[in-house]
mmCIF file of C-alpha atoms in Angstrom:
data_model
loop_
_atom_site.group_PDB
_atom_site.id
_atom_site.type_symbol
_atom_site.label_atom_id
_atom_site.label_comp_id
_atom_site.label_asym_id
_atom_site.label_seq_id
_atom_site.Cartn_x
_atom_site.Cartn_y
_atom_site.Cartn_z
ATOM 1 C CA UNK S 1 8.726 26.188 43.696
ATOM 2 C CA UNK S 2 8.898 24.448 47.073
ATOM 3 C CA UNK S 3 9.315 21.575 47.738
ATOM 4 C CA UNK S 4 6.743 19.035 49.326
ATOM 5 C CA UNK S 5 7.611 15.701 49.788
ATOM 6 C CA UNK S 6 4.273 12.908 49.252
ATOM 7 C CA UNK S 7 5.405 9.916 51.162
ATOM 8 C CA UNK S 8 3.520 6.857 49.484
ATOM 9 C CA UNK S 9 3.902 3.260 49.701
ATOM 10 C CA UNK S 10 5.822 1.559 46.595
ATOM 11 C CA UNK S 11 2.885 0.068 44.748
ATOM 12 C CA UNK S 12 1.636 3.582 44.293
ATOM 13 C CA UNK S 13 4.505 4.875 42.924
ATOM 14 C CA UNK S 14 4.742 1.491 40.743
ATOM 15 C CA UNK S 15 1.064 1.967 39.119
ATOM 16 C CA UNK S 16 1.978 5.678 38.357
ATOM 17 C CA UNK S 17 4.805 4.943 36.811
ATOM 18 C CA UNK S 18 3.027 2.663 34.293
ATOM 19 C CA UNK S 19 -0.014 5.071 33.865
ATOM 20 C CA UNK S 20 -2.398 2.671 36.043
ATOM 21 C CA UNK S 21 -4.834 4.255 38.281
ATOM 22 C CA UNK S 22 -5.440 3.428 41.929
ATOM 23 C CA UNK S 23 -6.709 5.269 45.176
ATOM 24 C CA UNK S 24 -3.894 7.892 45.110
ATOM 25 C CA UNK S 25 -4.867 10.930 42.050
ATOM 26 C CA UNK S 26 -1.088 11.615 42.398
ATOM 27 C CA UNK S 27 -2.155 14.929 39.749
ATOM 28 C CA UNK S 28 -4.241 16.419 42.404
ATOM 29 C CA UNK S 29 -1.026 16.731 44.504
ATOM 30 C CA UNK S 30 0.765 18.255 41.404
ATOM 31 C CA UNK S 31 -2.211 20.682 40.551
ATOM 32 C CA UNK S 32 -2.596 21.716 43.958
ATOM 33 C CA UNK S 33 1.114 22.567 44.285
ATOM 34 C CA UNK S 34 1.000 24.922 41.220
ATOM 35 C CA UNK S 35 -1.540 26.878 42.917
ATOM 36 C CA UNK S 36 0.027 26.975 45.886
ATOM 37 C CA UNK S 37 4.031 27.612 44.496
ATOM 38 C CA UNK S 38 5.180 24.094 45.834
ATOM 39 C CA UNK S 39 6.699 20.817 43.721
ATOM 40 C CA UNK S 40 5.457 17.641 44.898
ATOM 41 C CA UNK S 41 8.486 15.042 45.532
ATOM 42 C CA UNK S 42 6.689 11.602 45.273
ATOM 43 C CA UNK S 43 8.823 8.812 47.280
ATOM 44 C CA UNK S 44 9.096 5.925 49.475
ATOM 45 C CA UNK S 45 11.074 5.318 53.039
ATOM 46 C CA UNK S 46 13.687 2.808 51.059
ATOM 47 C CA UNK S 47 14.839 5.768 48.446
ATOM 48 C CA UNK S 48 15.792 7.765 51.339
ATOM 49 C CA UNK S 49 19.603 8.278 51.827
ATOM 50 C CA UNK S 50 20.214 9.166 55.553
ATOM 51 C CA UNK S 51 24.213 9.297 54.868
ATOM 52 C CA UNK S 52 24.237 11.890 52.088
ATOM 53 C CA UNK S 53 20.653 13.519 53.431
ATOM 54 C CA UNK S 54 18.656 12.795 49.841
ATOM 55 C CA UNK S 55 15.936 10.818 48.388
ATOM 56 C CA UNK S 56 15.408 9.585 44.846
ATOM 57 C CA UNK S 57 12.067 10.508 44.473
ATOM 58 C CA UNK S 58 9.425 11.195 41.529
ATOM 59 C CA UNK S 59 8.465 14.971 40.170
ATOM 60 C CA UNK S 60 6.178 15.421 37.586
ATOM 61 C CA UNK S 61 8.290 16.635 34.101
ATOM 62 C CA UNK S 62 6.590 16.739 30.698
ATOM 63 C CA UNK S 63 3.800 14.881 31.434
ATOM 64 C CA UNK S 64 4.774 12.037 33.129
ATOM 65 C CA UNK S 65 6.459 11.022 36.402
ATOM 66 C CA UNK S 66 10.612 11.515 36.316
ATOM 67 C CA UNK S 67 12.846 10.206 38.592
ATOM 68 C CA UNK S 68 15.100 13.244 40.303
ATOM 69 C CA UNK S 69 17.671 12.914 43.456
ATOM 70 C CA UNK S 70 16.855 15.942 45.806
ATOM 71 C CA UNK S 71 17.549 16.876 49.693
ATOM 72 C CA UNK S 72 15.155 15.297 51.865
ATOM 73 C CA UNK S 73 12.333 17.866 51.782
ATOM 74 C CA UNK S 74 11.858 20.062 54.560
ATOM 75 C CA UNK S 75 7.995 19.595 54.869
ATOM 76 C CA UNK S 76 6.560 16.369 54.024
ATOM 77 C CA UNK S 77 3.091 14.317 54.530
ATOM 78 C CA UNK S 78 3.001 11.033 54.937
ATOM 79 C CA UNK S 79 0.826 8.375 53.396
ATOM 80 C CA UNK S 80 2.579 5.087 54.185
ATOM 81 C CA UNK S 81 1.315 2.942 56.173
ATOM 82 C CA UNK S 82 3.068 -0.235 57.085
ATOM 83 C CA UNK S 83 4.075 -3.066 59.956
ATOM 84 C CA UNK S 84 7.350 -3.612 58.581
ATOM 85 C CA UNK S 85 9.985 -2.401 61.362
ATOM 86 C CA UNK S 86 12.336 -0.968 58.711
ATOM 87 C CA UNK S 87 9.727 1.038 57.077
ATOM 88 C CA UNK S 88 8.338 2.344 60.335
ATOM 89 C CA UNK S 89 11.891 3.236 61.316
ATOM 90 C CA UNK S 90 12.707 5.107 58.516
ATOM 91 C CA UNK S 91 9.749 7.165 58.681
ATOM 92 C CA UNK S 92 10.664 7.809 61.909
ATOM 93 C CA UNK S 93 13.920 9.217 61.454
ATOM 94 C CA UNK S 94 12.570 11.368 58.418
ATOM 95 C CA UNK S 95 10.508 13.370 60.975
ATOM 96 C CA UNK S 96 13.920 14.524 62.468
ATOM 97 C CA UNK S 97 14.822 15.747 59.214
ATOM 98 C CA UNK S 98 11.767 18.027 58.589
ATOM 99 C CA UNK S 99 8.073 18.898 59.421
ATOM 100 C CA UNK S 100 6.588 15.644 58.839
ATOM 101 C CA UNK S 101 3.116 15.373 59.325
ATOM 102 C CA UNK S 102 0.770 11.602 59.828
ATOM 103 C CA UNK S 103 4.032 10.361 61.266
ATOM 104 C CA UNK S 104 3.608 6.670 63.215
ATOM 105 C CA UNK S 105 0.473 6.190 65.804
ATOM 106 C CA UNK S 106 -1.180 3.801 67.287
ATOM 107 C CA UNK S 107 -3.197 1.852 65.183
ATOM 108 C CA UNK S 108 -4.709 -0.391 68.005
ATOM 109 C CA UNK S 109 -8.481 -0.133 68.144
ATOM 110 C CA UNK S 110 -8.782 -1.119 71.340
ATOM 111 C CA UNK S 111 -6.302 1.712 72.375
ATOM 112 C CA UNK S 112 -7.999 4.636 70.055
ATOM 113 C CA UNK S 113 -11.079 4.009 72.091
ATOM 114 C CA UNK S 114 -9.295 3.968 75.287
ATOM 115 C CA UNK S 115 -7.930 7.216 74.242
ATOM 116 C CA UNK S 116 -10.588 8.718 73.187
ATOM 117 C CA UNK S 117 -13.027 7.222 76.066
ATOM 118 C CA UNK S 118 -10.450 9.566 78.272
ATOM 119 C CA UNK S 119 -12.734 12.778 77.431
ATOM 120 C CA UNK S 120 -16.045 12.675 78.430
ATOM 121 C CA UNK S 121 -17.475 14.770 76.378
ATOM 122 C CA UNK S 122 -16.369 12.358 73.658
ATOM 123 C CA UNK S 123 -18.428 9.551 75.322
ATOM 124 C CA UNK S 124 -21.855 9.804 73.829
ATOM 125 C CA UNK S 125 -20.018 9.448 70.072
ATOM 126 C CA UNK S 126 -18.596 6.207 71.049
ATOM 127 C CA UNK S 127 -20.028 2.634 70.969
ATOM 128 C CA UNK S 128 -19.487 0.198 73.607
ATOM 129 C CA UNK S 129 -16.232 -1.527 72.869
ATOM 130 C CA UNK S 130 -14.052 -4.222 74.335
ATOM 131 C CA UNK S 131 -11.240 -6.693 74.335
ATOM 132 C CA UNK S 132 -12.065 -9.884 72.894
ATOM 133 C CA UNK S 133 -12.976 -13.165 74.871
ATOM 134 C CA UNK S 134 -14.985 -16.034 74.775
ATOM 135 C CA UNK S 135 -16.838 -14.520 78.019
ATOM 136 C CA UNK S 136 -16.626 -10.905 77.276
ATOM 137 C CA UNK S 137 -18.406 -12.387 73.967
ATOM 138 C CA UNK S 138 -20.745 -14.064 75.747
ATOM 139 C CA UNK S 139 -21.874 -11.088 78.148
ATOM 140 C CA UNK S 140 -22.233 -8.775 74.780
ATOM 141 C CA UNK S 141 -24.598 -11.594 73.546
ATOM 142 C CA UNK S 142 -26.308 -10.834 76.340
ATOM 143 C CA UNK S 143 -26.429 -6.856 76.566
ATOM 144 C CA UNK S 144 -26.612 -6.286 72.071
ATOM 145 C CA UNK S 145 -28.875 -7.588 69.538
ATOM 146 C CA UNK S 146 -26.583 -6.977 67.015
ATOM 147 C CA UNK S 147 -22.341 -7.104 67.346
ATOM 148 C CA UNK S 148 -19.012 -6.306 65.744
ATOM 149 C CA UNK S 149 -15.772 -8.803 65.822
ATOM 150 C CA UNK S 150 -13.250 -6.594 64.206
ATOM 151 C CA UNK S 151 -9.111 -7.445 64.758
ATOM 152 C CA UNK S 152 -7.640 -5.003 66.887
ATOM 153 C CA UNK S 153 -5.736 -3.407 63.454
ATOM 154 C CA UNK S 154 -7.045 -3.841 60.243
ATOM 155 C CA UNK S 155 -8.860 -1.868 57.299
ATOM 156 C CA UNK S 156 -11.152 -2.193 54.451
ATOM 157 C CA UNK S 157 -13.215 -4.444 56.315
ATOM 158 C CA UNK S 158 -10.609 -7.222 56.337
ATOM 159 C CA UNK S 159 -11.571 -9.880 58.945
ATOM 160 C CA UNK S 160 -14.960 -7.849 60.120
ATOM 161 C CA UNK S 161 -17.749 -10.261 61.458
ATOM 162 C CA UNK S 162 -21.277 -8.872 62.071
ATOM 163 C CA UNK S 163 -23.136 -11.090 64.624
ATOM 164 C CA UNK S 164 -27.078 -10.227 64.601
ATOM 165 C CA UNK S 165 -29.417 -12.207 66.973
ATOM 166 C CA UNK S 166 -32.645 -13.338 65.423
ATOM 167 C CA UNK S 167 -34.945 -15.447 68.015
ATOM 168 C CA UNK S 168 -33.119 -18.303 68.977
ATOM 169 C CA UNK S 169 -30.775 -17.404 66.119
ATOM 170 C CA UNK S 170 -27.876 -15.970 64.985
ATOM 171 C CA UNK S 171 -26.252 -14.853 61.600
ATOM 172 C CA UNK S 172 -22.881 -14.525 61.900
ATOM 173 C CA UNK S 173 -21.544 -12.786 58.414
ATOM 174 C CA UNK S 174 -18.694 -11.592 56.608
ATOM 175 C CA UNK S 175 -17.274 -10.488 53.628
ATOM 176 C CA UNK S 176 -17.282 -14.715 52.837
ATOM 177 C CA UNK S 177 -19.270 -16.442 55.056
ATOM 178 C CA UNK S 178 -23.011 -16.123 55.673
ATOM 179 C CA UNK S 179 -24.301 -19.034 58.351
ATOM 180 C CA UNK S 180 -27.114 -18.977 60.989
ATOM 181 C CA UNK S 181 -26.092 -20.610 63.970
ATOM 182 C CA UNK S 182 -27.308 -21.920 67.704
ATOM 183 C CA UNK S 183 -25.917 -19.604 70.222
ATOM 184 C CA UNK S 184 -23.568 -22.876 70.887
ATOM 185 C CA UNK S 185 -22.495 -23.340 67.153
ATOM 186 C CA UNK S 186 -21.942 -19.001 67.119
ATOM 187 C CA UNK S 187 -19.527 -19.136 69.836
ATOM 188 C CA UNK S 188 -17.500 -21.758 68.803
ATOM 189 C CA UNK S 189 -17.522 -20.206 64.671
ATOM 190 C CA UNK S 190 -16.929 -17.073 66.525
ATOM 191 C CA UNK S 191 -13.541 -18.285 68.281
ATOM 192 C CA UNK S 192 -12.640 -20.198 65.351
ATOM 193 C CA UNK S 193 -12.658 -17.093 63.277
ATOM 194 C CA UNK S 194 -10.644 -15.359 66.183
ATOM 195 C CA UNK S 195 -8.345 -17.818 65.949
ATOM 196 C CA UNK S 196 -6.815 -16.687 69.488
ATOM 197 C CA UNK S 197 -6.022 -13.352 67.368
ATOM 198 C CA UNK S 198 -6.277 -9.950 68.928
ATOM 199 C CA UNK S 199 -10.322 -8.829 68.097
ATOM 200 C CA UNK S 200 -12.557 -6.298 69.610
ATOM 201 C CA UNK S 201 -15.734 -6.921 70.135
ATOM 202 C CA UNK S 202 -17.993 -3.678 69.144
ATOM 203 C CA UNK S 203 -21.959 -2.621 69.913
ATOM 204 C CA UNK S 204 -23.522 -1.893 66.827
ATOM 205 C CA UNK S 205 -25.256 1.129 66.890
ATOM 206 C CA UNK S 206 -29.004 1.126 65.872
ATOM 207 C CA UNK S 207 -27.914 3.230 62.269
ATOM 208 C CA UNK S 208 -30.137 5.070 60.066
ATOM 209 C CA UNK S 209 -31.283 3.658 56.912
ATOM 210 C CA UNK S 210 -30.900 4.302 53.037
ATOM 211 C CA UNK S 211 -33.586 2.319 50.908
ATOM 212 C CA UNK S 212 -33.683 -0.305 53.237
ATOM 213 C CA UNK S 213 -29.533 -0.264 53.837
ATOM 214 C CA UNK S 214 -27.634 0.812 56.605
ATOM 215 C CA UNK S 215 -25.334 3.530 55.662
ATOM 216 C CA UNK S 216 -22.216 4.595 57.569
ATOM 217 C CA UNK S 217 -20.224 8.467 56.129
ATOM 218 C CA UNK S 218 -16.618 8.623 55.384
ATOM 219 C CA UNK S 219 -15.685 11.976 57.195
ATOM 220 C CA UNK S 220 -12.392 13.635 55.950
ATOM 221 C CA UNK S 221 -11.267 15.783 58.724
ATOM 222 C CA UNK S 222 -8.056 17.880 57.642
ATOM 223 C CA UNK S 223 -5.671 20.660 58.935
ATOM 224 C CA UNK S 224 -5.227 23.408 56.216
ATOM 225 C CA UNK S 225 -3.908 26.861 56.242
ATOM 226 C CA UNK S 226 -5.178 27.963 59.140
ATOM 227 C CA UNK S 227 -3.467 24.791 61.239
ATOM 228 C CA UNK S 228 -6.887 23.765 62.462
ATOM 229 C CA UNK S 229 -8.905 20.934 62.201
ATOM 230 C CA UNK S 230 -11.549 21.503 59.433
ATOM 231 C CA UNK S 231 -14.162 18.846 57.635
ATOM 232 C CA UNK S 232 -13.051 18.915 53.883
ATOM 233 C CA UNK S 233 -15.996 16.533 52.866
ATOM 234 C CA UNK S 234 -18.343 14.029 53.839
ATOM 235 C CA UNK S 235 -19.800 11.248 51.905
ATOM 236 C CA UNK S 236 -22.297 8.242 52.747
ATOM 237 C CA UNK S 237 -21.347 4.322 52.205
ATOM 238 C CA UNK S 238 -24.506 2.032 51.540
ATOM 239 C CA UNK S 239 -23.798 -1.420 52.982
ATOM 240 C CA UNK S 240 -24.620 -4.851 50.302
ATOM 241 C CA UNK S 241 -27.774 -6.600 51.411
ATOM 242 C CA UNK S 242 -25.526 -9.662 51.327
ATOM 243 C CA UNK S 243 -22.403 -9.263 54.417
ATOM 244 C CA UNK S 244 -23.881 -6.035 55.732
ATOM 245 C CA UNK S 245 -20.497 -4.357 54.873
ATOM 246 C CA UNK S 246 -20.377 -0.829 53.825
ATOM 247 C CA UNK S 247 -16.897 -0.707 52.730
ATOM 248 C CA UNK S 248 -15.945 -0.294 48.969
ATOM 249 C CA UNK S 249 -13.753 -3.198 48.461
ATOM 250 C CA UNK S 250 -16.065 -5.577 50.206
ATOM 251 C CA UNK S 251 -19.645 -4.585 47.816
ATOM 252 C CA UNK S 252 -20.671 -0.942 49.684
ATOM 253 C CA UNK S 253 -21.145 1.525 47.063
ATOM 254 C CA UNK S 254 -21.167 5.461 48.162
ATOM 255 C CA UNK S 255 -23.684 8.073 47.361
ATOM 256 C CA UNK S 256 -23.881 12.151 47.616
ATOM 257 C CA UNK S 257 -24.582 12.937 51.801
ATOM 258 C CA UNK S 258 -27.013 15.451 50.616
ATOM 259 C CA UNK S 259 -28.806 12.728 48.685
ATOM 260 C CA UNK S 260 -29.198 10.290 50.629
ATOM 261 C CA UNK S 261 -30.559 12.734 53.923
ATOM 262 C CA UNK S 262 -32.779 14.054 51.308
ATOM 263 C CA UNK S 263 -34.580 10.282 52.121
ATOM 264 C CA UNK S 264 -34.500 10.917 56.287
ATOM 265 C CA UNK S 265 -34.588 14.836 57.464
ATOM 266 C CA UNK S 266 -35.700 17.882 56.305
ATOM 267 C CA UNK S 267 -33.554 20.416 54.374
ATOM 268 C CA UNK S 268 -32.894 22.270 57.871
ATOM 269 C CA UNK S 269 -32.973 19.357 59.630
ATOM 270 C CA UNK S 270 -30.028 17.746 57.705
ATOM 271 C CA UNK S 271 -27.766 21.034 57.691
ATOM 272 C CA UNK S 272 -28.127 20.561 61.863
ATOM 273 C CA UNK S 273 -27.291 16.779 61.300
ATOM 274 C CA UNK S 274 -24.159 17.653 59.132
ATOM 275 C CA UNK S 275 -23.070 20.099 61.088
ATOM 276 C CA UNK S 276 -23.923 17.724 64.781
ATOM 277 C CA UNK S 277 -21.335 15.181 62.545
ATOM 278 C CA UNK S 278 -18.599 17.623 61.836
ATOM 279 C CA UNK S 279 -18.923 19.414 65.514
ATOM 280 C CA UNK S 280 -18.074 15.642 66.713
ATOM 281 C CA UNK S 281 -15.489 14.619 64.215
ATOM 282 C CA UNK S 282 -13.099 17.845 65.499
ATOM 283 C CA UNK S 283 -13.650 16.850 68.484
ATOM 284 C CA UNK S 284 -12.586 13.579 67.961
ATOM 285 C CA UNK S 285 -9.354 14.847 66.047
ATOM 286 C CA UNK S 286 -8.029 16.988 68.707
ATOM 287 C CA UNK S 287 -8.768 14.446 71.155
ATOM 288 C CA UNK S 288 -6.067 11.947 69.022
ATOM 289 C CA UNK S 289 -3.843 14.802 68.031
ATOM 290 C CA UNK S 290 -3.428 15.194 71.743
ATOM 291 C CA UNK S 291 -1.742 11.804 71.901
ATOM 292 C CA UNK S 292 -0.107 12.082 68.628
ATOM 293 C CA UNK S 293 1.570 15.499 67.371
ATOM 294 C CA UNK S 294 2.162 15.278 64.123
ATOM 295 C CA UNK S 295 -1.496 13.977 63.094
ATOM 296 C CA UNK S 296 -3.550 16.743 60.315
ATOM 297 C CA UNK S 297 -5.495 14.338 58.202
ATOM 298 C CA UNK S 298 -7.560 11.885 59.670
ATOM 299 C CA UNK S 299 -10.493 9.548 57.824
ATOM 300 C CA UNK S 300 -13.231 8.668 60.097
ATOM 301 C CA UNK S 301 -16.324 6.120 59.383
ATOM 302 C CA UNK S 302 -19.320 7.817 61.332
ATOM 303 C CA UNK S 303 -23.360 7.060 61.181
ATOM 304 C CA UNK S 304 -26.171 8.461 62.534
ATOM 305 C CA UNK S 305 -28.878 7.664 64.096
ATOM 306 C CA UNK S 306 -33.049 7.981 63.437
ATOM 307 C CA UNK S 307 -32.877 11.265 65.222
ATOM 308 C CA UNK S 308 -29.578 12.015 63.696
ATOM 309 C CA UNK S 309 -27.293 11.489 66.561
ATOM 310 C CA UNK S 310 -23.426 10.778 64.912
ATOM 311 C CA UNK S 311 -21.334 7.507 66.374
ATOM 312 C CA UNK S 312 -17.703 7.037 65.674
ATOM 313 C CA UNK S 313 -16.787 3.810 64.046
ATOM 314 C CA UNK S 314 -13.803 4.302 63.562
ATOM 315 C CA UNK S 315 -10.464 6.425 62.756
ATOM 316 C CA UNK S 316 -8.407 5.867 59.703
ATOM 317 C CA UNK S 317 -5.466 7.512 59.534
ATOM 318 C CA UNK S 318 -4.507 7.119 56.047
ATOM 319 C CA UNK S 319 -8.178 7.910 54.410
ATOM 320 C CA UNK S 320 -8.215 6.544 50.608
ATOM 321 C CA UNK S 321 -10.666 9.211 49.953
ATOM 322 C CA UNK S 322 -12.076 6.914 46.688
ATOM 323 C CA UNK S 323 -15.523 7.241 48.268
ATOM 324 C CA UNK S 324 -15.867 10.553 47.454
ATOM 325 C CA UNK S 325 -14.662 10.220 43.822
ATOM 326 C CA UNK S 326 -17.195 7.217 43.569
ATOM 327 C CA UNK S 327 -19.963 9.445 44.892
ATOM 328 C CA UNK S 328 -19.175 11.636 41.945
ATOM 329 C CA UNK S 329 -18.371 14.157 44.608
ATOM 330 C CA UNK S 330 -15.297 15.830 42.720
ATOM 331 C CA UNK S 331 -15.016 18.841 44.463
ATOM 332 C CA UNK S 332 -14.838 17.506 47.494
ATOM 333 C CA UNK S 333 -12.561 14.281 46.741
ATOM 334 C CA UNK S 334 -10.087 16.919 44.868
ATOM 335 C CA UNK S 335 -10.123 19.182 48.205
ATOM 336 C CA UNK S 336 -8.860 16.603 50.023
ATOM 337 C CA UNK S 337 -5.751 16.822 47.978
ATOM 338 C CA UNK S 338 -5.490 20.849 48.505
ATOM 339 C CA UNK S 339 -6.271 20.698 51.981
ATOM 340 C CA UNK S 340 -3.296 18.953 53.235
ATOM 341 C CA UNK S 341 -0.700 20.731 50.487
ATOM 342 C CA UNK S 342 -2.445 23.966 51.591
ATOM 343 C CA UNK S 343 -0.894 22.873 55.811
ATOM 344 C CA UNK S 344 2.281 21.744 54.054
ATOM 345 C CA UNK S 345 2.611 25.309 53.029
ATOM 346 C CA UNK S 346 2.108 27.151 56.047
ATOM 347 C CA UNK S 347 5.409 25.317 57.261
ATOM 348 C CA UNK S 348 7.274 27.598 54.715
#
């Protein structure tokens, strides 16, 4: 057996070893390896010993997880993804040990649209999106009925305002806050939840509707054993009536693609629309891999319009992949396990 070495942060490693569940099926990554004649080597940056070239990592003996010291694997994937300078660092210098693949980017949202702005043909995906000021705010008042404040790194929907214009009115919500405001009394909420942090400010594209709820899709776009970019699975999240938010942790729920554009296009219509969505998301990979090497697994929020146009949101690049396991879409949540250990092995 090979060896594959599943970078993930502590906590994950923590819950597994007590038999608690969380976002990370660390049994896919087993089961896929069995298939594929590789051992998954489950560990974090800090049990990595540069001096000796080893890592007290986690394999998976007689049904549970076992602690084993082995070399520092020759191919690994990544899955941490942290601020901390030390962590960063020692990722970093694992890379120069092996193929290591989702190394450190640029999580900077601002940037990632610069970057990505870069290729025209990219343009049409990509929603108007700037630096945040109190008078770039003010001029997107002025040009959007309906805005994004999101901090310039951040996931989950952590620190998201949505900013929709209703007559002389606005309602500025979040995941905690729901007020209608004078323009006056939006700006000055609008700085105060800023709080001179870094923000974008974001056009919200007109999105289709799902029984009255916007919808965004959780695209998984993935190398596997070819090396190129492939869509291993798509999925819709259904925003709360209540903040607007789509995310999972802050009261979306997710639903079956096919399902839910059962409710907007025809049968043929929505194989076009799928296939308009995963034309655009490899786009939008190779355009960041361009920037950023070692990238093959990539998590990207997308909508569509009435006519079934696709929008970026944004890129993750450590996708949870939950949504598709709470869409009850197995096959597709488990190959986005496979797809990634299926690239590991082509490194062999």
């Amino acid at each position: 057996m090979k060896p594959i070495g599943i970078i993930l942060d502590w906590t994950i490693i923590e819950d597994a070893l007590k038999g608690k569940s969380n976002y990370e099926n660390l049994m896919y990554y087993v089961e896929s390896g069995r298939r594929l004649g590789m051992e998954p080597i489950f560990f974090h940056p800090r049990l990595v010993n540069f001096a000796t070239g080893t890592v007290r990592g986690y394999v998976w003996q007689n049904n549970r997880l076992t602690p084993k010291r082995v070399p520092i694997p020759p191919v690994m994937h990544n899955r941490v993804l942290s601020g901390q300078a030390a962590i960063r660092n020692g990722i970093k210098r694992l890379s120069k040990h092996g193929k290591l693949f989702n190394g450190i980017v640029v999580r900077n949202k601002e940037a990632v649209h610069r970057m990505l702005w870069k290729n025209e043909k990219l343009q049409r995906y990509l929603p108007h999106t700037i630096s945040f000021s109190r008078q770039a705010f003010i001029d997107m008042l002025g040009k959007y009925r309906v805005l994004y404040v999101k901090p310039v790194v951040g996931s989950v929907g952590i620190g998201v305002a949505r900013i929709e214009r209703e007559g002389d009115r606005y309602h500025f919500t979040s995941s905690k806050i729901r007020k209608v405001l004078t323009r006056q009394g939006l700006i000055a909420e609008t700085l105060r939840w800023v709080k001179g942090r870094r923000f974008i400010i974001q056009e919200a594209i007109a999105l289709a509707k799902y029984k009255g709820h916007t919808f965004d899709l959780r695209v998984s776009v993935q190398k596997g054993e070819s090396r190129q970019w492939g869509v291993s699975g798509m999925v819709c999240k259904v925003a709360n009536s209540q903040n607007k938010l789509s995310n999972l942790s802050r009261g979306g729920h997710a639903e079956p693609i096919d399902e839910v554009f059962a409710t907007l296009f025809t049968t043929e219509q929505a194989e076009q629309v799928k296939e308009r969505i995963r034309m655009a998301a490899i786009a939008i990979a190779k355009q960041y891999e361009r920037h950023f090497r070692s990238l093959a697994d990539l998590g990207m929020d997308m909508g569509v319009d009435l006519q079934g146009n696709p929008y970026l949101i944004e890129v993750n690049v450590r996708d949870q992949r939950y949504s598709f396991f709470k869409a009850g879409e197995l096959e597709m949540f488990k190959r986005t396990y496979h797809t990634p250990m299926a690239y590991a092995r082509t490194f062999y």
